[in-house]
Short mmCIF file of C-alpha atoms in Angstrom, two decimals:
data_model
loop_
_atom_site.label_atom_id
_atom_site.label_comp_id
_atom_site.label_asym_id
_atom_site.label_seq_id
_atom_site.Cartn_x
_atom_site.Cartn_y
_atom_site.Cartn_z
CA MET A 232 0.07 0.01 -0.05
CA GLN A 233 1.15 3.61 -0.93
CA SER A 234 1.70 5.90 1.90
CA VAL A 235 1.49 9.97 1.91
CA GLU A 236 1.61 12.63 4.54
CA TYR A 237 -1.55 15.08 4.97
CA ILE A 238 -0.06 18.75 5.11
CA ALA A 239 -3.22 20.51 4.82
CA LYS A 240 -3.32 23.12 7.72
CA LYS A 241 -5.49 21.83 10.52
CA SER A 242 -8.12 24.59 11.13
CA ASP A 243 -7.56 26.27 14.56
CA ASN A 244 -11.13 27.78 14.11
CA PHE A 245 -13.38 26.69 16.97
CA MET A 246 -16.74 27.07 15.10
CA ARG A 247 -15.17 25.80 11.83
CA THR A 248 -14.13 22.59 13.31
CA GLU A 249 -17.70 22.20 15.19
CA ALA A 250 -19.57 22.69 12.10
CA MET A 251 -17.51 19.88 10.52
CA LYS A 252 -18.39 17.83 13.68
CA LYS A 253 -22.08 18.65 12.91
CA LEU A 254 -22.03 17.69 9.27
CA ARG A 255 -20.51 14.28 10.27
CA MET A 256 -23.33 14.10 13.26
CA ASN A 257 -26.03 14.81 10.53
CA ILE A 258 -24.80 12.17 8.33
CA GLN A 259 -24.79 9.57 10.87
CA PHE A 260 -28.20 10.37 12.00
CA CYS A 261 -29.25 9.68 8.32
CA GLY A 262 -28.94 6.16 9.32
CA SER A 263 -26.64 3.07 9.72
CA ASP A 264 -27.25 2.44 5.83
CA VAL A 265 -25.44 5.58 4.74
CA GLN A 266 -22.11 4.51 4.29
CA VAL A 267 -21.00 5.84 0.69
CA VAL A 268 -21.35 9.52 0.67
CA MET A 269 -21.05 11.79 -2.27
CA LEU A 270 -20.02 15.67 -2.05
CA THR A 271 -20.54 17.69 -5.17
CA SER A 272 -20.94 21.36 -5.88
CA THR A 273 -22.55 23.75 -8.73
CA PHE A 274 -19.17 25.54 -9.69
CA PRO A 275 -15.44 24.81 -9.29
CA GLY A 276 -13.85 26.72 -6.04
CA GLU A 277 -16.79 26.47 -3.83
CA GLY A 278 -14.54 24.38 -1.15
CA LYS A 279 -15.96 20.97 -2.17
CA SER A 280 -12.84 19.02 -2.17
CA THR A 281 -11.73 20.82 1.04
CA THR A 282 -15.02 19.75 2.87
CA SER A 283 -14.62 16.27 1.40
CA LEU A 284 -11.25 15.56 2.98
CA GLU A 285 -12.19 17.43 6.10
CA LEU A 286 -15.27 15.28 6.64
CA ALA A 287 -13.40 12.11 5.83
CA ARG A 288 -10.80 13.14 8.20
CA SER A 289 -13.49 14.00 11.12
CA PHE A 290 -14.83 10.67 10.64
CA ALA A 291 -11.31 9.13 10.95
CA GLU A 292 -10.85 10.91 14.29
CA LEU A 293 -13.98 9.65 15.41
CA GLY A 294 -12.32 5.91 15.37
CA LYS A 295 -14.16 5.24 11.97
CA LYS A 296 -12.32 3.55 9.37
CA THR A 297 -12.77 6.02 6.40
CA ILE A 298 -11.35 6.63 2.61
CA TYR A 299 -11.75 9.40 0.53
CA VAL A 300 -11.95 8.87 -3.21
CA ASP A 301 -11.05 11.38 -5.68
CA CYS A 302 -13.56 11.10 -8.15
CA ASP A 303 -12.81 14.37 -10.12
CA LEU A 304 -10.79 12.91 -13.09
CA ARG A 305 -10.79 16.19 -15.02
CA LYS A 306 -9.12 18.68 -12.79
CA SER A 307 -8.36 17.38 -9.24
CA VAL A 308 -6.50 19.45 -6.61
CA THR A 309 -6.44 16.84 -3.87
CA LEU A 310 -2.82 15.81 -4.38
CA SER A 311 -1.45 19.20 -3.59
CA LYS A 312 -2.68 18.68 0.03
CA PHE A 313 -0.32 15.48 0.52
CA ALA A 314 3.40 14.89 0.29
CA SER A 315 4.77 12.06 -1.00
CA GLU A 316 8.26 10.62 -1.82
CA SER A 317 7.25 8.19 -4.78
CA ARG A 318 4.97 8.43 -7.72
CA ILE A 319 0.97 7.98 -6.90
CA PHE A 320 -1.27 5.44 -8.56
CA GLY A 321 -5.10 6.32 -8.33
CA LEU A 322 -8.30 5.67 -9.29
CA ALA A 323 -7.85 5.98 -13.05
CA HIS A 324 -5.11 3.46 -13.05
CA PHE A 325 -7.44 0.72 -11.47
CA LEU A 326 -10.32 1.65 -13.72
CA THR A 327 -8.30 0.96 -16.56
CA GLY A 328 -6.77 -2.20 -15.61
CA MET A 329 -3.20 -0.90 -15.41
CA GLN A 330 -2.80 -1.22 -11.41
CA PRO A 331 -4.94 -3.51 -8.80
CA LEU A 332 -6.99 -1.76 -6.17
CA GLU A 333 -4.53 -2.42 -3.32
CA ASN A 334 -1.26 -0.70 -5.23
CA CYS A 335 -3.71 2.56 -5.77
CA ILE A 336 -4.77 3.06 -2.09
CA CYS A 337 -2.92 5.38 -0.10
CA GLU A 338 -2.42 5.03 3.94
CA THR A 339 -2.07 8.47 5.53
CA ASP A 340 -0.23 9.55 8.49
CA LEU A 341 -3.40 10.11 10.39
CA LYS A 342 -4.95 6.95 11.96
CA ASN A 343 -7.94 5.48 10.15
CA PHE A 344 -7.83 8.02 7.20
CA TYR A 345 -6.99 6.48 3.73
CA VAL A 346 -7.02 7.98 0.23
CA LEU A 347 -7.71 6.90 -3.27
CA PHE A 348 -6.21 9.90 -5.45
CA CYS A 349 -7.54 10.33 -9.33
CA GLY A 350 -4.26 9.12 -10.32
CA ALA A 351 -4.41 10.56 -13.73
CA TYR A 352 -6.75 12.44 -16.39
CA PRO A 353 -8.45 9.81 -18.72
CA PRO A 354 -10.14 10.98 -21.90
CA ASN A 355 -13.23 9.24 -21.08
CA PRO A 356 -14.05 9.51 -17.13
CA ILE A 357 -18.00 9.20 -17.22
CA GLU A 358 -17.38 6.02 -19.25
CA LEU A 359 -15.04 4.54 -16.47
CA PHE A 360 -17.65 5.46 -13.82
CA ASN A 361 -20.46 3.39 -16.04
CA THR A 362 -18.53 0.37 -15.69
CA LYS A 363 -18.69 -2.90 -13.60
CA ARG A 364 -15.43 -2.52 -12.48
CA PHE A 365 -16.45 0.73 -10.62
CA GLY A 366 -19.45 -0.80 -9.05
CA ALA A 367 -17.24 -3.87 -7.84
CA MET A 368 -14.60 -1.44 -6.44
CA ILE A 369 -17.35 0.58 -4.20
CA ASN A 370 -18.66 -2.98 -3.11
CA ALA A 371 -15.13 -4.09 -2.22
CA LEU A 372 -14.36 -0.75 -0.19
CA LYS A 373 -17.72 -0.93 1.76
CA GLU A 374 -16.28 -4.63 3.05
CA HIS A 375 -13.25 -2.63 4.47
CA TYR A 376 -14.03 0.79 5.34
CA ASP A 377 -16.91 2.25 7.68
CA TYR A 378 -17.40 5.36 5.32
CA ILE A 379 -16.50 5.97 1.65
CA ILE A 380 -16.46 10.02 0.84
CA LEU A 381 -16.61 10.24 -2.97
CA ASP A 382 -15.40 13.86 -4.10
CA THR A 383 -17.13 14.25 -7.36
CA PRO A 384 -16.56 17.04 -10.25
CA PRO A 385 -18.89 20.14 -9.99
CA MET A 386 -22.25 19.80 -11.89
CA SER A 387 -22.34 22.84 -14.03
CA ASN A 388 -20.32 21.74 -17.05
CA VAL A 389 -20.37 17.86 -16.76
CA SER A 390 -22.84 15.07 -15.85
CA ASP A 391 -19.91 12.80 -13.70
CA ALA A 392 -21.81 13.59 -10.27
CA SER A 393 -24.97 12.39 -11.69
CA ALA A 394 -23.25 8.91 -13.09
CA LEU A 395 -21.40 8.80 -9.50
CA ALA A 396 -25.01 9.19 -7.66
CA GLN A 397 -25.97 5.48 -8.58
CA TYR A 398 -23.15 4.16 -6.23
CA SER A 399 -23.79 6.78 -3.29
CA ASP A 400 -26.17 6.13 -0.32
CA GLY A 401 -26.42 9.83 0.07
CA VAL A 402 -25.08 13.18 -1.47
CA VAL A 403 -24.27 16.46 0.45
CA TYR A 404 -24.42 19.56 -1.75
CA VAL A 405 -21.73 22.20 -1.21
CA ILE A 406 -22.63 25.96 -2.00
CA SER A 407 -20.44 28.78 -1.12
CA GLN A 408 -22.33 31.74 0.06
CA GLY A 409 -23.52 34.30 -2.58
CA ASN A 410 -21.78 32.34 -5.59
CA VAL A 411 -24.98 30.29 -6.95
CA LYS A 412 -28.63 31.52 -7.62
CA TYR A 413 -31.40 29.61 -5.89
CA HIS A 414 -32.80 28.32 -9.03
CA LEU A 415 -29.57 26.93 -10.50
CA ALA A 416 -28.83 25.37 -7.20
CA GLN A 417 -32.15 23.66 -7.11
CA LYS A 418 -31.88 22.29 -10.56
CA MET A 419 -28.53 20.70 -9.80
CA ILE A 420 -30.02 18.99 -6.79
CA GLU A 421 -33.13 17.73 -8.97
CA GLN A 422 -30.72 16.65 -11.61
CA VAL A 423 -28.68 14.39 -9.11
CA SER A 424 -31.69 13.26 -7.12
CA ARG A 425 -33.33 11.75 -10.33
CA SER A 426 -30.65 8.97 -10.18
CA GLY A 427 -32.56 7.79 -7.00
CA CYS A 428 -29.67 8.81 -4.58
CA LYS A 429 -30.93 10.60 -1.50
CA VAL A 430 -29.86 14.03 -0.93
CA LEU A 431 -28.70 14.39 2.71
CA GLY A 432 -28.59 18.14 2.62
CA VAL A 433 -26.63 21.09 1.73
CA ALA A 434 -23.36 22.46 3.12
CA LEU A 435 -23.30 26.22 3.23
CA ASN A 436 -19.51 26.92 2.69
CA LYS A 437 -17.13 30.17 2.90
CA MET A 438 -19.58 32.06 4.88
CA ASP A 439 -18.84 35.99 5.96
CA TYR A 440 -18.58 35.22 9.78
CA LYS A 441 -18.23 38.96 10.50
CA LYS A 442 -21.33 40.10 8.89
CA TYR A 443 -23.78 37.70 10.03
CA TYR A 444 -22.59 36.49 13.59
CA LEU A 445 -20.09 39.11 15.29
CA GLN A 446 -22.45 40.93 16.80
CA LYS A 447 -25.67 38.75 17.10
CA SER A 448 -24.61 35.40 18.25
CA TYR A 449 -24.97 34.13 21.54
CA TYR A 450 -21.39 33.43 22.40
CA GLY A 451 -20.49 37.02 21.25
CA LYS A 452 -22.89 38.33 23.77
CA TYR A 453 -22.08 36.23 26.51
CA TYR A 454 -18.47 36.14 26.23
CA GLY A 455 -18.25 39.93 25.18
CA LYS A 456 -15.27 41.12 23.40
CA LYS A 457 -12.82 38.20 23.95
CA TYR A 458 -14.56 35.76 21.78
CA ASP A 459 -17.36 35.53 19.08
CA ALA A 460 -19.41 32.65 17.95
CA TYR A 461 -16.42 31.53 15.59
CA GLY A 462 -13.76 31.86 18.27
CA TYR A 463 -12.51 35.05 16.95
CA GLY A 464 -11.29 38.17 19.08
CA GLN A 465 -13.50 41.26 18.01
CA GLU A 466 -10.39 43.29 18.41
CA ASN A 467 -8.81 40.63 15.82
CA LEU A 468 -11.35 41.50 13.51
CA LYS A 469 -11.05 45.20 13.70
CA LYS A 470 -7.39 44.82 12.67
CA GLY A 471 -8.59 42.43 9.78
CA GLU A 472 -7.09 39.52 10.92
CA ASP A 473 -9.51 36.79 9.48
CA LYS A 474 -8.25 33.59 11.09
#
């Protein structure tokens, strides 16, 4: 098995960490049959991949054996968040028959946290997803992991996420605040739900903490100037230090 080191900076923001725990808990409350969770978004840059990775790590920290599967075979950014001393095989190498699955999965330096990178950019990703080989892989992963987190491409330009929904027990739709029109988001959610995949909910990302919570939050009022709802000090926010 390959080995990599997770180098993404761990969030030191209290409420951001708590929000990820709440997302994890809400998924758990969706039922014990929700094991394969797919995350998608409308556009690139909405924070879908970061949310997927942090969710997978959150499950791993809970003691659940978790694997993050990078299904963005078009323009993935996941490998940049890890360090490795050797070439990495991934999902595309397995789906094209170039490598067995065990050679493509990476063990990380975090307990219970495993990663299957995209590996390469094939010319026909959606065709690779609509194969018995991909379905058999998901079934094999379900035998060895408590949770499988699928990071899928944005839905605005390609239909990969709709193809992957058939293998998922539920989908979380990531939306960055102020970036997506309501009717477009609704259309994308309806599109992925037509596959029969259960929509678990929407994760609102990149919120303006200062605008919405600094003055009105319970923590801000209770603890005064030292802390606000997201662990910021008001004096730091006035200096523009957005941690």
